[in-house]
C-alpha positions as a LaTeX table, in Angstrom:
\begin{tabular}{lrrr}
\hline
Residue & $x$ (\AA) & $y$ (\AA) & $z$ (\AA) \\
\hline
Met1 & 0.20 & $-0.17$ & 0.20 \\
Pro2 & 1.61 & 3.41 & $-1.02$ \\
Ile3 & 2.31 & 5.92 & 1.67 \\
Asp4 & 0.30 & 9.47 & 0.95 \\
His5 & 3.00 & 11.81 & 1.31 \\
Arg6 & 0.19 & 14.64 & 1.76 \\
Val7 & $-0.33$ & 13.09 & 5.36 \\
Cys8 & 2.92 & 14.29 & 6.99 \\
Trp9 & 1.75 & 14.66 & 10.91 \\
Asn10 & 2.85 & 17.48 & 12.20 \\
Asn11 & 3.92 & 15.64 & 15.43 \\
Thr12 & 7.05 & 15.26 & 17.03 \\
Val13 & 7.75 & 12.01 & 18.59 \\
His14 & 10.01 & 12.40 & 22.13 \\
Ile15 & 12.83 & 9.21 & 21.33 \\
Gly16 & 14.91 & 11.00 & 23.63 \\
Ser17 & 12.45 & 10.15 & 26.55 \\
Leu18 & 11.27 & 6.76 & 25.37 \\
Met19 & 15.34 & 5.11 & 25.19 \\
Gly20 & 16.48 & 2.73 & 27.40 \\
Thr21 & 16.78 & $-1.03$ & 27.14 \\
Arg22 & 12.80 & $-1.45$ & 28.70 \\
Met23 & 11.91 & 0.64 & 26.36 \\
Glu24 & 13.77 & 0.16 & 22.80 \\
Ser25 & 10.75 & $-1.57$ & 21.54 \\
Leu26 & 9.04 & 1.28 & 21.91 \\
Ser27 & 11.62 & 3.69 & 20.42 \\
Asp28 & 11.73 & 1.87 & 17.50 \\
Ile29 & 8.13 & 2.33 & 17.21 \\
Ala30 & 8.14 & 5.87 & 17.26 \\
Val31 & 10.68 & 5.54 & 14.70 \\
Phe32 & 8.81 & 3.67 & 12.67 \\
Val33 & 5.78 & 5.37 & 13.01 \\
Gln34 & 7.32 & 8.68 & 11.97 \\
Val35 & 8.51 & 7.34 & 8.85 \\
Val36 & 5.41 & 6.40 & 7.89 \\
Gln37 & 3.96 & 9.69 & 8.49 \\
Cys38 & 6.48 & 11.38 & 6.79 \\
Gly39 & 6.74 & 9.18 & 3.84 \\
Ser40 & 11.22 & 8.48 & 3.65 \\
Phe41 & 13.09 & 8.02 & 5.58 \\
Thr42 & 15.00 & 10.96 & 5.07 \\
Ala43 & 12.58 & 13.58 & 6.13 \\
Ala44 & 11.58 & 10.88 & 9.19 \\
Ala45 & 15.64 & 11.87 & 9.87 \\
Asp46 & 15.53 & 15.16 & 9.73 \\
Lys47 & 12.54 & 15.21 & 11.76 \\
Leu48 & 13.40 & 13.57 & 14.81 \\
Val49 & 17.40 & 15.10 & 14.57 \\
Met50 & 18.65 & 11.45 & 13.78 \\
Ser51 & 20.54 & 10.38 & 10.79 \\
Lys52 & 19.15 & 8.18 & 7.93 \\
Ser53 & 21.39 & 4.94 & 8.72 \\
Val54 & 20.27 & 5.45 & 12.46 \\
Val55 & 16.86 & 5.10 & 11.44 \\
Ser56 & 16.39 & 2.68 & 8.92 \\
Lys57 & 19.00 & 0.74 & 11.66 \\
Tyr58 & 15.20 & 1.46 & 14.33 \\
Val59 & 12.99 & $-0.04$ & 11.62 \\
Thr60 & 15.55 & $-3.03$ & 10.52 \\
Arg61 & 15.03 & $-3.66$ & 14.63 \\
Leu62 & 11.61 & $-3.78$ & 14.63 \\
Glu63 & 10.90 & $-5.88$ & 11.85 \\
Asp64 & 13.94 & $-8.70$ & 12.84 \\
Arg65 & 12.00 & $-8.16$ & 15.82 \\
Leu66 & 8.79 & $-9.13$ & 14.64 \\
Gly67 & 9.64 & $-11.40$ & 12.00 \\
Ala68 & 7.87 & $-9.80$ & 9.45 \\
Arg69 & 8.26 & $-6.77$ & 6.63 \\
Leu70 & 6.81 & $-3.88$ & 7.16 \\
Leu71 & 7.93 & $-2.21$ & 5.13 \\
Asn72 & 8.49 & $-2.07$ & 1.03 \\
Arg73 & 11.23 & $-0.13$ & $-0.03$ \\
Thr74 & 12.46 & 1.03 & $-3.57$ \\
Thr75 & 14.10 & 4.57 & $-4.82$ \\
Arg76 & 11.43 & 5.92 & $-5.71$ \\
Arg77 & 9.00 & 4.66 & $-2.58$ \\
Leu78 & 8.11 & 3.84 & 0.45 \\
Ser79 & 4.78 & 1.18 & 1.25 \\
Leu80 & 3.36 & $-0.18$ & 3.64 \\
Thr81 & 3.20 & $-4.32$ & 3.93 \\
Glu82 & $-0.50$ & $-5.27$ & 4.65 \\
Val83 & 1.43 & $-5.88$ & 8.58 \\
Gly84 & 3.28 & $-2.63$ & 8.55 \\
Gln85 & $-0.39$ & $-1.08$ & 8.06 \\
Ala86 & $-2.00$ & $-2.57$ & 11.04 \\
Leu87 & 1.34 & $-2.09$ & 13.09 \\
Phe88 & 1.00 & 1.62 & 12.31 \\
Glu89 & $-2.19$ & 2.66 & 12.57 \\
Arg90 & $-2.50$ & 0.91 & 16.04 \\
Ser91 & 0.90 & 2.12 & 17.18 \\
Arg92 & 0.01 & 6.00 & 16.13 \\
Arg93 & $-2.92$ & 6.19 & 17.92 \\
Ala94 & $-0.27$ & 4.78 & 21.08 \\
Leu95 & 1.98 & 7.39 & 20.33 \\
Leu96 & $-0.82$ & 10.33 & 20.41 \\
Glu97 & $-1.89$ & 8.76 & 23.61 \\
Ile98 & 1.45 & 9.39 & 25.54 \\
Glu99 & 1.56 & 12.44 & 24.04 \\
Glu100 & $-1.51$ & 13.33 & 24.83 \\
Ala101 & $-0.47$ & 12.36 & 28.84 \\
Glu102 & 2.42 & 14.28 & 28.28 \\
Ala103 & 0.71 & 17.18 & 27.67 \\
Glu104 & $-1.63$ & 16.78 & 30.77 \\
Val105 & 1.24 & 16.46 & 33.42 \\
Ser106 & 2.41 & 19.61 & 31.96 \\
Arg107 & $-0.47$ & 21.21 & 32.07 \\
Leu108 & $-1.42$ & 20.09 & 35.76 \\
Gln109 & 2.09 & 21.03 & 37.14 \\
Gly110 & 1.72 & 24.63 & 35.77 \\
Glu111 & $-0.78$ & 25.67 & 37.86 \\
Pro112 & $-2.93$ & 23.99 & 41.04 \\
Arg113 & $-5.73$ & 21.53 & 39.87 \\
Gly114 & $-6.63$ & 18.11 & 40.98 \\
Ala115 & $-8.16$ & 16.81 & 44.24 \\
Leu116 & $-6.14$ & 17.35 & 47.41 \\
Arg117 & $-6.44$ & 14.82 & 50.19 \\
Leu118 & $-5.84$ & 15.90 & 53.86 \\
Asn119 & $-5.50$ & 14.37 & 57.22 \\
Cys120 & $-5.46$ & 16.83 & 60.29 \\
Pro121 & $-5.61$ & 16.24 & 64.01 \\
Met122 & $-9.19$ & 16.77 & 64.77 \\
Ser123 & $-9.63$ & 20.29 & 66.66 \\
Phe124 & $-6.71$ & 21.88 & 64.85 \\
Gly125 & $-8.42$ & 20.93 & 61.71 \\
Val126 & $-11.87$ & 22.31 & 62.93 \\
Leu127 & $-10.63$ & 25.53 & 64.78 \\
His128 & $-7.38$ & 26.10 & 62.14 \\
Val129 & $-8.12$ & 24.57 & 58.72 \\
Ala130 & $-11.74$ & 24.26 & 57.94 \\
Pro131 & $-12.52$ & 27.53 & 58.50 \\
Trp132 & $-9.88$ & 28.85 & 55.52 \\
Leu133 & $-10.79$ & 26.64 & 52.68 \\
Pro134 & $-13.36$ & 28.95 & 51.10 \\
Glu135 & $-10.37$ & 31.07 & 51.05 \\
Phe136 & $-8.27$ & 28.60 & 49.59 \\
Gln137 & $-10.79$ & 27.86 & 47.09 \\
Val138 & $-11.19$ & 31.31 & 45.67 \\
Arg139 & $-7.92$ & 31.67 & 45.48 \\
Tyr140 & $-7.51$ & 27.89 & 43.74 \\
Pro141 & $-10.77$ & 26.92 & 42.10 \\
Glu142 & $-9.47$ & 23.94 & 40.35 \\
Val143 & $-8.38$ & 22.40 & 43.66 \\
Ser144 & $-10.98$ & 19.96 & 44.83 \\
Leu145 & $-10.31$ & 19.59 & 48.81 \\
Asp146 & $-10.79$ & 16.99 & 50.56 \\
Leu147 & $-10.44$ & 17.24 & 54.20 \\
Val148 & $-9.99$ & 14.05 & 57.23 \\
Leu149 & $-9.74$ & 14.92 & 60.65 \\
Asp150 & $-7.79$ & 12.33 & 62.52 \\
Asp151 & $-6.59$ & 12.09 & 65.73 \\
Arg152 & $-4.74$ & 8.93 & 64.76 \\
Arg153 & $-1.53$ & 8.77 & 62.64 \\
Val154 & $-2.33$ & 7.41 & 59.35 \\
Asn155 & $-0.44$ & 5.91 & 57.21 \\
Leu156 & $-0.13$ & 8.73 & 54.00 \\
Val157 & 0.68 & 6.42 & 51.42 \\
Glu158 & $-0.86$ & 3.47 & 52.18 \\
Glu159 & $-3.99$ & 5.62 & 52.63 \\
Gly160 & $-3.75$ & 7.82 & 49.48 \\
Phe161 & $-3.20$ & 11.25 & 51.31 \\
Asp162 & $-1.21$ & 13.66 & 49.07 \\
Leu163 & $-0.68$ & 16.10 & 53.36 \\
Ala164 & $-0.62$ & 16.09 & 56.45 \\
Ile165 & $-1.00$ & 17.97 & 59.46 \\
Arg166 & 0.97 & 16.57 & 62.53 \\
Ile167 & 1.96 & 17.90 & 65.65 \\
Gly168 & 4.57 & 17.38 & 68.17 \\
Glu169 & 7.42 & 15.17 & 68.48 \\
Leu170 & 7.51 & 12.86 & 64.85 \\
Pro171 & 9.04 & 9.83 & 64.15 \\
Asp172 & 11.74 & 9.20 & 61.82 \\
Ser173 & 10.70 & 8.10 & 58.43 \\
Ser174 & 10.89 & 8.95 & 54.20 \\
Leu175 & 7.89 & 11.45 & 54.67 \\
Val176 & 9.03 & 15.49 & 53.81 \\
Val177 & 8.45 & 17.49 & 56.77 \\
Arg178 & 7.76 & 21.20 & 56.24 \\
Arg179 & 7.59 & 23.16 & 60.00 \\
Leu180 & 4.69 & 25.66 & 59.69 \\
Gly181 & 4.88 & 27.42 & 62.98 \\
Pro182 & 4.56 & 27.27 & 67.08 \\
Cys183 & 2.41 & 24.93 & 69.17 \\
Arg184 & 2.76 & 26.39 & 72.52 \\
His185 & 0.88 & 25.38 & 75.65 \\
Val186 & $-0.56$ & 26.62 & 78.42 \\
Val187 & $-1.96$ & 25.81 & 81.95 \\
Cys188 & $-5.46$ & 27.70 & 81.98 \\
Ala189 & $-8.66$ & 27.34 & 84.02 \\
Thr190 & $-11.68$ & 30.02 & 84.49 \\
Pro191 & $-11.70$ & 33.00 & 86.36 \\
Glu192 & $-14.33$ & 31.30 & 88.89 \\
Tyr193 & $-12.65$ & 27.82 & 89.25 \\
Leu194 & $-9.10$ & 29.46 & 90.07 \\
Ala195 & $-11.47$ & 31.56 & 92.80 \\
Arg196 & $-12.47$ & 28.60 & 94.53 \\
His197 & $-9.28$ & 26.08 & 94.62 \\
Gly198 & $-6.76$ & 28.96 & 94.01 \\
Val199 & $-4.14$ & 30.06 & 92.10 \\
Pro200 & $-1.14$ & 27.56 & 92.11 \\
Gln201 & 1.72 & 29.76 & 92.50 \\
Thr202 & 4.82 & 26.61 & 91.32 \\
Pro203 & 3.88 & 23.86 & 89.55 \\
Gln204 & 4.14 & 21.47 & 92.22 \\
Gln205 & 1.14 & 22.76 & 93.54 \\
Leu206 & $-0.45$ & 21.64 & 90.80 \\
Thr207 & $-1.37$ & 18.25 & 91.97 \\
Lys208 & $-3.82$ & 19.83 & 94.34 \\
His209 & $-5.63$ & 21.25 & 91.46 \\
Leu210 & $-8.24$ & 19.15 & 89.47 \\
Ala211 & $-6.36$ & 18.17 & 86.29 \\
Leu212 & $-8.07$ & 17.69 & 82.95 \\
Thr213 & $-6.01$ & 15.98 & 80.37 \\
Tyr214 & $-5.73$ & 14.72 & 76.74 \\
Arg215 & $-5.93$ & 11.12 & 76.39 \\
Tyr216 & $-3.13$ & 11.59 & 72.64 \\
Gln217 & $-0.97$ & 14.13 & 74.62 \\
Asp218 & 2.46 & 12.97 & 74.91 \\
Ser219 & 2.86 & 11.81 & 78.52 \\
Pro220 & $-1.12$ & 13.44 & 79.64 \\
Asn221 & 0.15 & 12.41 & 83.56 \\
Glu222 & 2.94 & 14.24 & 83.85 \\
Trp223 & 3.21 & 17.63 & 83.04 \\
Arg224 & 6.47 & 19.16 & 82.12 \\
Phe225 & 8.02 & 22.71 & 82.68 \\
Ile226 & 11.50 & 24.85 & 83.00 \\
Ala227 & 12.08 & 26.84 & 85.63 \\
Pro228 & 12.88 & 30.67 & 85.41 \\
Asp229 & 16.82 & 28.61 & 86.78 \\
Gly230 & 16.21 & 26.70 & 83.20 \\
Glu231 & 15.68 & 23.55 & 85.76 \\
Leu232 & 13.30 & 20.73 & 84.47 \\
Leu233 & 10.43 & 20.34 & 85.84 \\
Gln234 & 8.91 & 16.88 & 85.66 \\
Ile235 & 5.40 & 16.97 & 87.85 \\
Pro236 & 2.68 & 13.81 & 88.05 \\
Met237 & $-0.86$ & 14.47 & 87.48 \\
Val238 & $-4.09$ & 12.75 & 89.05 \\
Ser239 & $-6.50$ & 13.39 & 85.96 \\
Arg240 & $-9.96$ & 14.05 & 87.09 \\
Leu241 & $-11.27$ & 14.19 & 84.13 \\
Gln242 & $-9.74$ & 12.53 & 80.78 \\
Met243 & $-10.80$ & 12.95 & 76.81 \\
Asn244 & $-9.85$ & 11.93 & 73.40 \\
Asn245 & $-10.78$ & 15.62 & 72.14 \\
Ser246 & $-9.76$ & 18.42 & 72.31 \\
Leu247 & $-12.39$ & 20.29 & 71.65 \\
Ala248 & $-14.09$ & 18.65 & 74.07 \\
Leu249 & $-12.25$ & 19.07 & 76.91 \\
Arg250 & $-12.22$ & 22.85 & 75.98 \\
Gln251 & $-15.57$ & 22.80 & 76.95 \\
Ala252 & $-14.83$ & 21.04 & 80.28 \\
Val253 & $-12.58$ & 23.44 & 80.99 \\
Leu254 & $-14.88$ & 26.72 & 80.38 \\
Arg255 & $-17.33$ & 25.28 & 82.70 \\
Gly256 & $-15.57$ & 25.44 & 85.44 \\
Ala257 & $-14.97$ & 21.17 & 85.84 \\
Gly258 & $-10.22$ & 22.00 & 86.42 \\
Ile259 & $-7.47$ & 23.53 & 85.21 \\
Ile260 & $-5.87$ & 22.00 & 81.94 \\
Leu261 & $-2.50$ & 21.82 & 80.14 \\
Thr262 & $-3.52$ & 22.75 & 76.44 \\
Pro263 & $-2.14$ & 24.11 & 72.51 \\
Thr264 & $-2.82$ & 27.87 & 72.79 \\
Phe265 & $-4.50$ & 27.34 & 69.40 \\
Met266 & $-7.23$ & 25.60 & 71.39 \\
Val267 & $-7.55$ & 28.53 & 74.58 \\
Gly268 & $-6.18$ & 32.11 & 72.37 \\
Ala269 & $-9.63$ & 33.39 & 71.95 \\
Asp270 & $-10.85$ & 32.25 & 75.50 \\
Leu271 & $-7.42$ & 33.85 & 77.13 \\
Arg272 & $-8.19$ & 37.25 & 75.50 \\
Lys273 & $-11.86$ & 37.30 & 76.21 \\
Gly274 & $-11.14$ & 36.36 & 79.69 \\
Arg275 & $-13.23$ & 33.45 & 79.45 \\
Leu276 & $-9.85$ & 31.36 & 81.25 \\
Lys277 & $-7.15$ & 32.86 & 82.98 \\
Ala278 & $-3.08$ & 31.06 & 82.31 \\
Val279 & $-0.94$ & 29.97 & 85.12 \\
Leu280 & 2.92 & 29.88 & 85.93 \\
Pro281 & 3.71 & 32.65 & 83.04 \\
Glu282 & 7.48 & 32.28 & 84.72 \\
Tyr283 & 7.71 & 28.94 & 84.46 \\
Gln284 & 8.41 & 28.22 & 80.41 \\
Val285 & 5.97 & 24.97 & 78.81 \\
Leu286 & 7.87 & 22.85 & 76.51 \\
Glu287 & 7.30 & 23.85 & 73.00 \\
Val288 & 6.51 & 21.88 & 69.94 \\
Ser289 & 5.86 & 22.57 & 65.96 \\
Ile290 & 3.37 & 21.82 & 63.74 \\
Tyr291 & 4.35 & 20.56 & 60.91 \\
Ala292 & 3.34 & 19.74 & 57.30 \\
Leu293 & 4.20 & 16.22 & 56.14 \\
Tyr294 & 3.52 & 14.70 & 51.94 \\
Pro295 & 5.66 & 11.43 & 50.41 \\
Gln296 & 8.46 & 11.78 & 48.91 \\
Arg297 & 8.57 & 12.87 & 45.88 \\
Lys298 & 11.12 & 14.40 & 42.66 \\
His299 & 8.76 & 16.96 & 41.47 \\
Leu300 & 6.04 & 18.33 & 44.66 \\
Ser301 & 2.64 & 19.18 & 43.01 \\
Pro302 & 1.81 & 22.74 & 42.49 \\
Lys303 & $-1.88$ & 22.10 & 44.70 \\
Val304 & 0.50 & 20.70 & 47.48 \\
Arg305 & 2.56 & 23.40 & 47.30 \\
Ala306 & $-0.11$ & 25.91 & 47.41 \\
Phe307 & $-1.50$ & 24.31 & 49.99 \\
Ile308 & 1.53 & 24.34 & 52.51 \\
Gly309 & 1.57 & 27.69 & 51.55 \\
Phe310 & $-1.63$ & 29.00 & 52.41 \\
Leu311 & $-1.28$ & 27.51 & 55.79 \\
Ala312 & 2.91 & 29.17 & 56.55 \\
Glu313 & 0.85 & 32.35 & 54.93 \\
Arg314 & $-1.59$ & 31.94 & 57.85 \\
Ile315 & $-0.20$ & 30.79 & 61.11 \\
Gln316 & 2.95 & 32.26 & 60.94 \\
Asp317 & 5.42 & 32.80 & 64.07 \\
Pro318 & 4.08 & 34.17 & 66.53 \\
Pro319 & 0.66 & 32.02 & 64.84 \\
Tyr320 & $-1.96$ & 34.72 & 64.64 \\
Trp321 & $-4.29$ & 33.11 & 67.23 \\
Glu322 & $-1.97$ & 34.11 & 70.35 \\
Thr323 & $-1.50$ & 37.68 & 68.39 \\
Glu324 & $-5.34$ & 38.19 & 67.09 \\
Pro325 & $-6.68$ & 41.91 & 69.37 \\
\hline
\end{tabular}
């Protein structure tokens, strides 16, 4: 079957990206398709920036591998054999699919778009992530968000998360970590509770108070402080009420149930408005950090990069929940 020289497809096959031992067959096919589309070995060689002899070598190697002649060669023209025509039609469609896939990847890498699956601790997510999502979506309308609130430490790779927010000490892992800001803690209670039970003057006096504790906090029954002279104090606490949700604990302390050691992101507004009162200000509570974690990837997707930057811009250091009036 003769080749129509008027049909010379204007699609450049990126042969370099198809090279390699495993891709040898595919690169041979790509050269074969280019020869057919351009109508000659010479035109295909110019298109692919190769020598004519190298182009001929690719096609010959493909014919040898398949054990079939694909092209009838004469000094004046090329024509496809029956099996060559069948291979050309299917291979051309496959190569077009590859080009479209590459174009789609380039498009996705150009601007934030696509689905972003995010894991976040329950209380921090409710108070300081979910409220900002509408603004993020206005800024990046092509990104769809799936926020999963869970105090459990999920496996990002196995459970299909693009990004996770974690607070506290991090175990060694292959995940990439970026610090978003500090997570400071404060000991506080309602003014009414302190009026009834007294204001502790030293960390040791906390043992006489009704302690409310968060179950997933590191060492919930041991509160740690750094004294003004730098001494580390470890105070054993007997919990009056323990919960696995910080939002519920906040409600309990606001009702006067006891005294609590909690992150400032939980009670910043309550402290500013006088609903809660901080105690022991001269004793420093150990500080941890808020992190963004994502799987190790050579090329970070724009949607993940955009969301991390958005959160870092919102949180800052010191964080807004400690500084807003």
